PDB file of C-alpha atoms and ligand atoms in Angstrom:
ATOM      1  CA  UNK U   1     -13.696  29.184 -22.129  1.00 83.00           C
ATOM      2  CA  UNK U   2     -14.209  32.848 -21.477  1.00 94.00           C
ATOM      3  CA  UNK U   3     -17.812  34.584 -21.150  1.00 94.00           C
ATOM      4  CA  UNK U   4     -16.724  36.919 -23.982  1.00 93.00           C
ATOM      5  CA  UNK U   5     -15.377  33.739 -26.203  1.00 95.00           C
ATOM      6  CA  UNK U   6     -18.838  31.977 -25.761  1.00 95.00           C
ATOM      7  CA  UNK U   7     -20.789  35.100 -26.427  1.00 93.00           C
ATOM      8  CA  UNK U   8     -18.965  35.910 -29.813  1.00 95.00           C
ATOM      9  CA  UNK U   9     -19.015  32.445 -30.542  1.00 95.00           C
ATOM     10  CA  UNK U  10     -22.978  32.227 -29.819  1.00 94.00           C
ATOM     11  CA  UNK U  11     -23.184  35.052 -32.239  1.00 93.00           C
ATOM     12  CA  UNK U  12     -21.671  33.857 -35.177  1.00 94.00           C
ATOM     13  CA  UNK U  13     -22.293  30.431 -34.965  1.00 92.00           C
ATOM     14  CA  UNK U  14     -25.960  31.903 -35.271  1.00 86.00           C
ATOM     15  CA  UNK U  15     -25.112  34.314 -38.404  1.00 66.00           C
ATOM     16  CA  UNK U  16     -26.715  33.160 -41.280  1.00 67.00           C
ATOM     17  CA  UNK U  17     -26.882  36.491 -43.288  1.00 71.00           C
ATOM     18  CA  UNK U  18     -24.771  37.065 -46.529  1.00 86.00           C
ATOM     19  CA  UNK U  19     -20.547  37.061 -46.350  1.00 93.00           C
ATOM     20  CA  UNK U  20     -19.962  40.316 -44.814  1.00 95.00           C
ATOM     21  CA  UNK U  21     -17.911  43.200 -46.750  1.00 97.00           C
ATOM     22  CA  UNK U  22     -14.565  44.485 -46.153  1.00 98.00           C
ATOM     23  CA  UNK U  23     -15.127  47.740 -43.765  1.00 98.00           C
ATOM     24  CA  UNK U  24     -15.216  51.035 -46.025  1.00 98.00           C
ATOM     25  CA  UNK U  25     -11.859  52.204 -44.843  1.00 98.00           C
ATOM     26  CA  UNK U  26     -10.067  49.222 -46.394  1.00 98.00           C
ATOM     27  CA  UNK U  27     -12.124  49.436 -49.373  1.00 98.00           C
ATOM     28  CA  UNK U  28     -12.087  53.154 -50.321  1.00 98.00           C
ATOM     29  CA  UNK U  29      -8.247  53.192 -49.262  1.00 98.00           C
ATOM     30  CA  UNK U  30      -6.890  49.998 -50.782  1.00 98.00           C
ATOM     31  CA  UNK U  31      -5.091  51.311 -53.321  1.00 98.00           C
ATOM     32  CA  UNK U  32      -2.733  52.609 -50.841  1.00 98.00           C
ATOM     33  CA  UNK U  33      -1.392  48.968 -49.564  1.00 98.00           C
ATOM     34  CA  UNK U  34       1.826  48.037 -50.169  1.00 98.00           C
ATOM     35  CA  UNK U  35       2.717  45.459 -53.091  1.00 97.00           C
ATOM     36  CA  UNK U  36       3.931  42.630 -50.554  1.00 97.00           C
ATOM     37  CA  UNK U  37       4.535  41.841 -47.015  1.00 98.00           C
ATOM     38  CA  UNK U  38       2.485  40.783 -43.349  1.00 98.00           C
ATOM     39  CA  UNK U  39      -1.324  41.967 -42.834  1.00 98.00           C
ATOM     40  CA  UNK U  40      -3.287  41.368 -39.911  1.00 98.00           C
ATOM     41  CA  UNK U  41      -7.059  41.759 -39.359  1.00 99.00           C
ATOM     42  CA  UNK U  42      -7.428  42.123 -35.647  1.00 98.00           C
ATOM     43  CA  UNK U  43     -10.479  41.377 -34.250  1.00 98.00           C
ATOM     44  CA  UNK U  44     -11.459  39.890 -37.485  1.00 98.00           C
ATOM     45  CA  UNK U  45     -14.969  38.626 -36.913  1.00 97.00           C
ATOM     46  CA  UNK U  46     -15.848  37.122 -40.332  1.00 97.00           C
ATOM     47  CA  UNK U  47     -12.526  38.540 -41.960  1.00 98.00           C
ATOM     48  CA  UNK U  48     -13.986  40.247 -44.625  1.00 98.00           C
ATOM     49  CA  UNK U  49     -10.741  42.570 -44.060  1.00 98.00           C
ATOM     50  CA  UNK U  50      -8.142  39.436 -44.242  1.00 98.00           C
ATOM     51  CA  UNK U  51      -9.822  38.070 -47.142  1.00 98.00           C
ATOM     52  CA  UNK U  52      -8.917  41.725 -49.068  1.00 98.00           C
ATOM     53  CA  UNK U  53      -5.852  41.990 -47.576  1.00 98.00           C
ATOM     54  CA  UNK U  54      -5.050  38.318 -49.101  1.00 98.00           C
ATOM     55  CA  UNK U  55      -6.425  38.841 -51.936  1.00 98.00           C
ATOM     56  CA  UNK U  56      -4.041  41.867 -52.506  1.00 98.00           C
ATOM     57  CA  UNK U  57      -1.243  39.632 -52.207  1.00 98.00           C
ATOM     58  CA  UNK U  58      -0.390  40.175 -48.512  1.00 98.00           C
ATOM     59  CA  UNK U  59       0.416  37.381 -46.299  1.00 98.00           C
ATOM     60  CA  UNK U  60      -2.430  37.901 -44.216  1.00 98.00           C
ATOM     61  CA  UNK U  61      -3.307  36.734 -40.646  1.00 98.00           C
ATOM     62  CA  UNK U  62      -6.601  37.225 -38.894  1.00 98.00           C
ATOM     63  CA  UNK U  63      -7.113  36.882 -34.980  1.00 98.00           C
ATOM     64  CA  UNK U  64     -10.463  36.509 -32.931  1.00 98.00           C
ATOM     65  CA  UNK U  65     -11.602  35.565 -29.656  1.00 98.00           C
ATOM     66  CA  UNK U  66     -14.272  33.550 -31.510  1.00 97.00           C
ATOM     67  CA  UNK U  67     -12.773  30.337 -33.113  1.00 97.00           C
ATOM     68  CA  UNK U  68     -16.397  30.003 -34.576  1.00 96.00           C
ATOM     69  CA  UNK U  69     -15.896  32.730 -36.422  1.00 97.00           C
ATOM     70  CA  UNK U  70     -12.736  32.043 -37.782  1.00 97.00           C
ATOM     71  CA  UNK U  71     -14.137  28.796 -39.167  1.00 97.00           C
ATOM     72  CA  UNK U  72     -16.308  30.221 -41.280  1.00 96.00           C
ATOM     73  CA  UNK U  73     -13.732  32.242 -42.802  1.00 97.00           C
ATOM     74  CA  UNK U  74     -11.034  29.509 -43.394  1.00 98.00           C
ATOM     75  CA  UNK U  75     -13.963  28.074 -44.995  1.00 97.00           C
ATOM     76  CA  UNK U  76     -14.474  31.210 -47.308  1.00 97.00           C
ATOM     77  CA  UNK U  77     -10.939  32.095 -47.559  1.00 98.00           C
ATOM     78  CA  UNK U  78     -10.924  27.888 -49.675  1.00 98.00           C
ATOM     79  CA  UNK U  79     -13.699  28.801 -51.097  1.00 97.00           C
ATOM     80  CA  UNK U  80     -12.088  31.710 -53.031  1.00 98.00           C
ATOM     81  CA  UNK U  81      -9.020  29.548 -52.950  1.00 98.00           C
ATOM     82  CA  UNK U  82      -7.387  32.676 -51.008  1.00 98.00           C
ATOM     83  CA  UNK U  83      -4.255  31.585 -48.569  1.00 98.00           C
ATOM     84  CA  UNK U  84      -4.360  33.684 -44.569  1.00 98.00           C
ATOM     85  CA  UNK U  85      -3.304  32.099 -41.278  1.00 98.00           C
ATOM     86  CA  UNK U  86      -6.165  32.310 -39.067  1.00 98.00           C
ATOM     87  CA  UNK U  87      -5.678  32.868 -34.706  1.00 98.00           C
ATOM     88  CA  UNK U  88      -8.026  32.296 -32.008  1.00 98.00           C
ATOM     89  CA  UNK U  89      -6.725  35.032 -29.266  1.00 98.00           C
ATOM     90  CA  UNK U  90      -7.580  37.272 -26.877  1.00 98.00           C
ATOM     91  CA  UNK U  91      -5.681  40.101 -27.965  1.00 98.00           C
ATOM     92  CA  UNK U  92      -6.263  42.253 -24.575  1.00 97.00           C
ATOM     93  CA  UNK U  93      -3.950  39.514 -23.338  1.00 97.00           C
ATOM     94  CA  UNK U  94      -1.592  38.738 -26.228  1.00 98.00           C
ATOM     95  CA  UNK U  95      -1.364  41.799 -28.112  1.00 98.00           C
ATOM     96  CA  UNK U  96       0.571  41.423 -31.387  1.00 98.00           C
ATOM     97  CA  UNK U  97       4.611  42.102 -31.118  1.00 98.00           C
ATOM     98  CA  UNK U  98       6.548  44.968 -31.939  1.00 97.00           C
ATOM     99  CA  UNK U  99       7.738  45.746 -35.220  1.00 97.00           C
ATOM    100  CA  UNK U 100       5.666  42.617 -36.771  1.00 98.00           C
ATOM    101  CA  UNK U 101       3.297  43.812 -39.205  1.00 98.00           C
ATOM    102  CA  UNK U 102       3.337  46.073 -42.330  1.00 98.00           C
ATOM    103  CA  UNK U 103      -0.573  46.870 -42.476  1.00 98.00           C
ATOM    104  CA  UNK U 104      -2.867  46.223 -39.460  1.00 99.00           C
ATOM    105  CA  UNK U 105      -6.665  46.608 -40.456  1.00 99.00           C
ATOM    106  CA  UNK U 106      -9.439  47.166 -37.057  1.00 99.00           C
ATOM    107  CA  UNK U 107     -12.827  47.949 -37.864  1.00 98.00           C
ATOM    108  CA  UNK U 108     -15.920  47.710 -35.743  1.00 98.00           C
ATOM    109  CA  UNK U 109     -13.568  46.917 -32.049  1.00 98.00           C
ATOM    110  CA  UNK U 110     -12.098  49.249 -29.548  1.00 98.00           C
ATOM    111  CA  UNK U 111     -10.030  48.837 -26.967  1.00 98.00           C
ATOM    112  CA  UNK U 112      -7.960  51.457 -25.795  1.00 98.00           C
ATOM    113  CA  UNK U 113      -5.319  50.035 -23.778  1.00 98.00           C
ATOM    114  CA  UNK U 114      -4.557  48.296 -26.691  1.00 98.00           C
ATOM    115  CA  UNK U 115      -3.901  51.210 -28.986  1.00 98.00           C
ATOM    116  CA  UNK U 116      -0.159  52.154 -27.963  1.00 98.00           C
ATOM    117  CA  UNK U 117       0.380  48.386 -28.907  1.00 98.00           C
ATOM    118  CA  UNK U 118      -1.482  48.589 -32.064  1.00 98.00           C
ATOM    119  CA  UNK U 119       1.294  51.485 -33.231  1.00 98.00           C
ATOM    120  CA  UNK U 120       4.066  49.324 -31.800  1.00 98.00           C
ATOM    121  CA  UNK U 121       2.979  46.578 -33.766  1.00 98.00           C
ATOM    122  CA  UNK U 122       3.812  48.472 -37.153  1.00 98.00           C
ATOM    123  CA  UNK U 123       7.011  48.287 -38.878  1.00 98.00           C
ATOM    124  CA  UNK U 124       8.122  51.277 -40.018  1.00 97.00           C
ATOM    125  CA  UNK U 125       6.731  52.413 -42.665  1.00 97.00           C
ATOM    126  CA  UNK U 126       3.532  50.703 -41.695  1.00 98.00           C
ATOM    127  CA  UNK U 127       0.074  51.263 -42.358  1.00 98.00           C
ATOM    128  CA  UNK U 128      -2.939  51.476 -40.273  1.00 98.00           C
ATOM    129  CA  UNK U 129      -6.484  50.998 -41.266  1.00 99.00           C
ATOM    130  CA  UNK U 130      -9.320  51.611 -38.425  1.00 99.00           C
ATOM    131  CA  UNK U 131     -12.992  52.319 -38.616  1.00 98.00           C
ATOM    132  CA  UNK U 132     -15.293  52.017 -35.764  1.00 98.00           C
ATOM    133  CA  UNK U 133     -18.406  53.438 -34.133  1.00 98.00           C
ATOM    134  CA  UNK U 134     -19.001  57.237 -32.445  1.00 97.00           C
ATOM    135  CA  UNK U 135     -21.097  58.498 -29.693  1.00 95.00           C
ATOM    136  CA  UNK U 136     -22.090  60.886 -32.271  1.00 93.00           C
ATOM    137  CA  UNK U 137     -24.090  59.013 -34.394  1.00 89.00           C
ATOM    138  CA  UNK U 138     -27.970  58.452 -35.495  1.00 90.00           C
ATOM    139  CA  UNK U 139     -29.873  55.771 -35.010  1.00 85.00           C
ATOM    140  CA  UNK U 140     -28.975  52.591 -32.948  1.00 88.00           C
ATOM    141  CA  UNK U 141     -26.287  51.511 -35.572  1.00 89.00           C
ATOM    142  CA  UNK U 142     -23.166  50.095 -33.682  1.00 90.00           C
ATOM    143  CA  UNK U 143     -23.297  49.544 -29.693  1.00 93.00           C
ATOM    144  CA  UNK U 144     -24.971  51.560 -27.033  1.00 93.00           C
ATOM    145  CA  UNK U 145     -21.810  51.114 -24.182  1.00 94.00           C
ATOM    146  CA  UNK U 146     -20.805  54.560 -24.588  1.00 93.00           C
ATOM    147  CA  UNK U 147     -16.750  52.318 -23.732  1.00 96.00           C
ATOM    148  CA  UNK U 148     -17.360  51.284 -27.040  1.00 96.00           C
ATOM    149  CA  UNK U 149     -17.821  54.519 -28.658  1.00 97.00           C
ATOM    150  CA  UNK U 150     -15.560  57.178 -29.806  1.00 98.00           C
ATOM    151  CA  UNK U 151     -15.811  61.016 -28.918  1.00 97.00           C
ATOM    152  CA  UNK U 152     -14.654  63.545 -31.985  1.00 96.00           C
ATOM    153  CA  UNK U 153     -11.623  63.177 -33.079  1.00 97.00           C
ATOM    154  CA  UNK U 154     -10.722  60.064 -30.801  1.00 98.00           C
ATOM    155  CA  UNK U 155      -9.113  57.865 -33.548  1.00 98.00           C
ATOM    156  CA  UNK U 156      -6.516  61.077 -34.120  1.00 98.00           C
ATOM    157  CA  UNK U 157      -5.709  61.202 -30.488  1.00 98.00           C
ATOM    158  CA  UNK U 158      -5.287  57.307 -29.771  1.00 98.00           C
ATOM    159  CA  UNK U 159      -2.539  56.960 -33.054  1.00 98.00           C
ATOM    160  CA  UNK U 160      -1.194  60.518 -32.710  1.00 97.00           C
ATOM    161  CA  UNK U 161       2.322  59.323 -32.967  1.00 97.00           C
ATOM    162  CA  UNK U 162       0.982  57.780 -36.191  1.00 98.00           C
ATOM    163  CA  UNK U 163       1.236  60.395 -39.584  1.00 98.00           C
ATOM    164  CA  UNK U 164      -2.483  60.429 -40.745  1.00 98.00           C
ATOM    165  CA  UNK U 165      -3.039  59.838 -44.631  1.00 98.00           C
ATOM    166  CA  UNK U 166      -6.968  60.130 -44.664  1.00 98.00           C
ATOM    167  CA  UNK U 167      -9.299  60.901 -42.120  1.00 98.00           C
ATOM    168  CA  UNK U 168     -13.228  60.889 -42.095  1.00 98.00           C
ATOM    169  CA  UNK U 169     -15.426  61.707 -39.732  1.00 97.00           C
ATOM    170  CA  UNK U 170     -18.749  63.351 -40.383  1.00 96.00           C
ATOM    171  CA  UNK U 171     -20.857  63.481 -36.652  1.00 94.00           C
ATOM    172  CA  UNK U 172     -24.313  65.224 -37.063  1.00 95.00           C
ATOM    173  CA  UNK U 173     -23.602  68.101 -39.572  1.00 95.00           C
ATOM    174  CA  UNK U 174     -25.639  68.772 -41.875  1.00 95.00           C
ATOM    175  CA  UNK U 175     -28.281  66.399 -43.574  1.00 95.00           C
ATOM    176  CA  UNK U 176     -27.818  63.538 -41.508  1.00 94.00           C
ATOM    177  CA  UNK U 177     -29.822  61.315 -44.242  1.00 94.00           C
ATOM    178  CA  UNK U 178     -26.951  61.763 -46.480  1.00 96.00           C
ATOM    179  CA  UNK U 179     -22.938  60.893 -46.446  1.00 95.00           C
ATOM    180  CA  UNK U 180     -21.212  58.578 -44.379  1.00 95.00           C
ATOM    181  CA  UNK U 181     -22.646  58.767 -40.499  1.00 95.00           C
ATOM    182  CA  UNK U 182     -21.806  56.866 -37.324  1.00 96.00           C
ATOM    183  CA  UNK U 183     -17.985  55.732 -37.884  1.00 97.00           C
ATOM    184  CA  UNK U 184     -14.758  57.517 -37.838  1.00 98.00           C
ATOM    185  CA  UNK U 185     -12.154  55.766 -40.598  1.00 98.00           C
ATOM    186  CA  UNK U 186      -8.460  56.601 -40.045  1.00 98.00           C
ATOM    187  CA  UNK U 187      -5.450  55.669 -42.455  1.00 98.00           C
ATOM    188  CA  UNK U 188      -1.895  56.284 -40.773  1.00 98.00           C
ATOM    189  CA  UNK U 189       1.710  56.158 -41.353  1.00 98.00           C
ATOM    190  CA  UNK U 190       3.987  54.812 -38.923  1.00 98.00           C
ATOM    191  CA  UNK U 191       6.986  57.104 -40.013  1.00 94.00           C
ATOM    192  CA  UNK U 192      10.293  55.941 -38.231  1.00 79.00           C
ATOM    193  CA  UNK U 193      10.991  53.864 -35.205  1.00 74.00           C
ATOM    194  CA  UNK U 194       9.582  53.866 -31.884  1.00 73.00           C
ATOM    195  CA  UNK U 195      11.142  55.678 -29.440  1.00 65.00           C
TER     196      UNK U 195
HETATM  197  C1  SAM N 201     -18.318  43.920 -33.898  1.00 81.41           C
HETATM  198  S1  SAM N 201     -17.273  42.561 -34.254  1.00 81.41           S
HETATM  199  C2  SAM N 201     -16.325  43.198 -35.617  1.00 81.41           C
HETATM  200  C3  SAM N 201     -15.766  42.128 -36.498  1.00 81.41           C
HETATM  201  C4  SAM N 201     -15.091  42.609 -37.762  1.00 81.41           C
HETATM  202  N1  SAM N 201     -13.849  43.287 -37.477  1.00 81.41           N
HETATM  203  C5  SAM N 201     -16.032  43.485 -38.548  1.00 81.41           C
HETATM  204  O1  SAM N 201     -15.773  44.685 -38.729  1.00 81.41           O
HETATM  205  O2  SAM N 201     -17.052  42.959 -39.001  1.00 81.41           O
HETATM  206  C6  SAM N 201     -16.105  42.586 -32.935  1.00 81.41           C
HETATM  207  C7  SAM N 201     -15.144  41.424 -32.980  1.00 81.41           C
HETATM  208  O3  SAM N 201     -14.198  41.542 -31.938  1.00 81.41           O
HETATM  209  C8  SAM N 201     -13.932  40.241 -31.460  1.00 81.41           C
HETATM  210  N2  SAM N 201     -13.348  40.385 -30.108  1.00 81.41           N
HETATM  211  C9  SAM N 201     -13.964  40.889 -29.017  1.00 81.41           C
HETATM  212  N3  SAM N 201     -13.105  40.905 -27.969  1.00 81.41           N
HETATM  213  C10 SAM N 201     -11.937  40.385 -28.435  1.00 81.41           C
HETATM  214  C11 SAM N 201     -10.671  40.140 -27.839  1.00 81.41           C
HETATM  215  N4  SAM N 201     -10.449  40.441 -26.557  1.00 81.41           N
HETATM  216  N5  SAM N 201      -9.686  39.586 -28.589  1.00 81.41           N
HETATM  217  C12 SAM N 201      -9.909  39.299 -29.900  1.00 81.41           C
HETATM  218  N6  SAM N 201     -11.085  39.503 -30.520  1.00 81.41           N
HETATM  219  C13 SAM N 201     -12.085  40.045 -29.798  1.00 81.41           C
HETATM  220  C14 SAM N 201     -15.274  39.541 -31.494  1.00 81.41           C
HETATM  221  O4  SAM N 201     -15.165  38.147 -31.501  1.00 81.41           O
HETATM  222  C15 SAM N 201     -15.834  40.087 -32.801  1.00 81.41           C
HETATM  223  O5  SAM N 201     -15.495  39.249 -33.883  1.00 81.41           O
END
């Protein structure tokens, strides 16, 4: 098993803390899913995501290195009697196929090389939902490997083929005790083919 398997899996299998929510980019933007077709929450975690996406009426798949962690949420996903196909990968090393998903929902992970997949991944017409941490941010909310991190604008520049429908990012203006500080959320449109 890898080191980053068992370290994920050390951390949820110690979780005890309430069911996490969906990230605020899914939440705030859900409206704008389509009626039907294939979801995936990549780098689920908990799959707070999957569980919306489901519950929308997606058919909804959610991959993690941590098999612990996907556990726990087949065993949520029964609990709310919700249906979603659940993946234990590594998806630095299997990244998901072109053309094979309608809405793809990462919050809270970032891995570059991965991004030009990510787009790939979308069918046409395809929706992507990402939040995650930026080096601008207050407090010690979110990791301290600056790898981890995204500089201004970085979500805008790692989808740019990608048409973006809403885009948030506050960094330090302002009064800092107030709005929503720390993440960058991006919806985009996968308009056409890949060339
Ligand atoms: C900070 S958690 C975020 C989980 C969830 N998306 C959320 O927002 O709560 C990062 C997740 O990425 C997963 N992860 C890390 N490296 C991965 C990889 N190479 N392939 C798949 N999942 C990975 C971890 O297991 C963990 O669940």
């Amino acid at each position: 098993m890898s080191e980053r398997r068992q370290h994920w899996n050390r951390h949820y299998q110690a979780e005890t803390a309430n069911y996490p929510l969906p990230a605020l980019v899914l939440q705030q933007n859900q409206h704008l899913l389509p009626k039907h077709g294939e979801a995936l929450d990549l780098a689920s975690g908990l799959g707070a995501n999957a569980l919306l996406l489901a519950e929308r009426g997606l058919q909804t798949q959610a991959w993690d290195i941590s098999d612990a962690a996907l556990v726990k949420l087949l065993i949520e996903a029964e609990r709310r009697r919700l249906k979603l196909v659940t993946q234990q990968r590594d998806v630095t090393v299997a990244p998901p196929a072109s053309a094979s998903f309608d809405v793809i929902v990462v919050s809270h992970f970032l891995n570059r090389g991965l991004c030009s997949y990510i787009t790939k991944a979308l069918k046409p017409g395809g929706l992507l939902f990402y939040q995650t941490f930026c080096r601008l941010k207050r407090g010690n909310d979110g990791p301290k490997n600056p790898q981890f991190l995204l500089n201004d604008n970085e979500l805008l520049d790692l989808f740019s083929t990608l048409l973006p429908r809403v885009y948030r990012e506050e960094a330090l203006l302002g009064d800092t005790e107030h709005g929503w500080r720390n993440r960058a959320m991006l919806v985009a449109e996968k308009i056409g083919e890949d060339k």
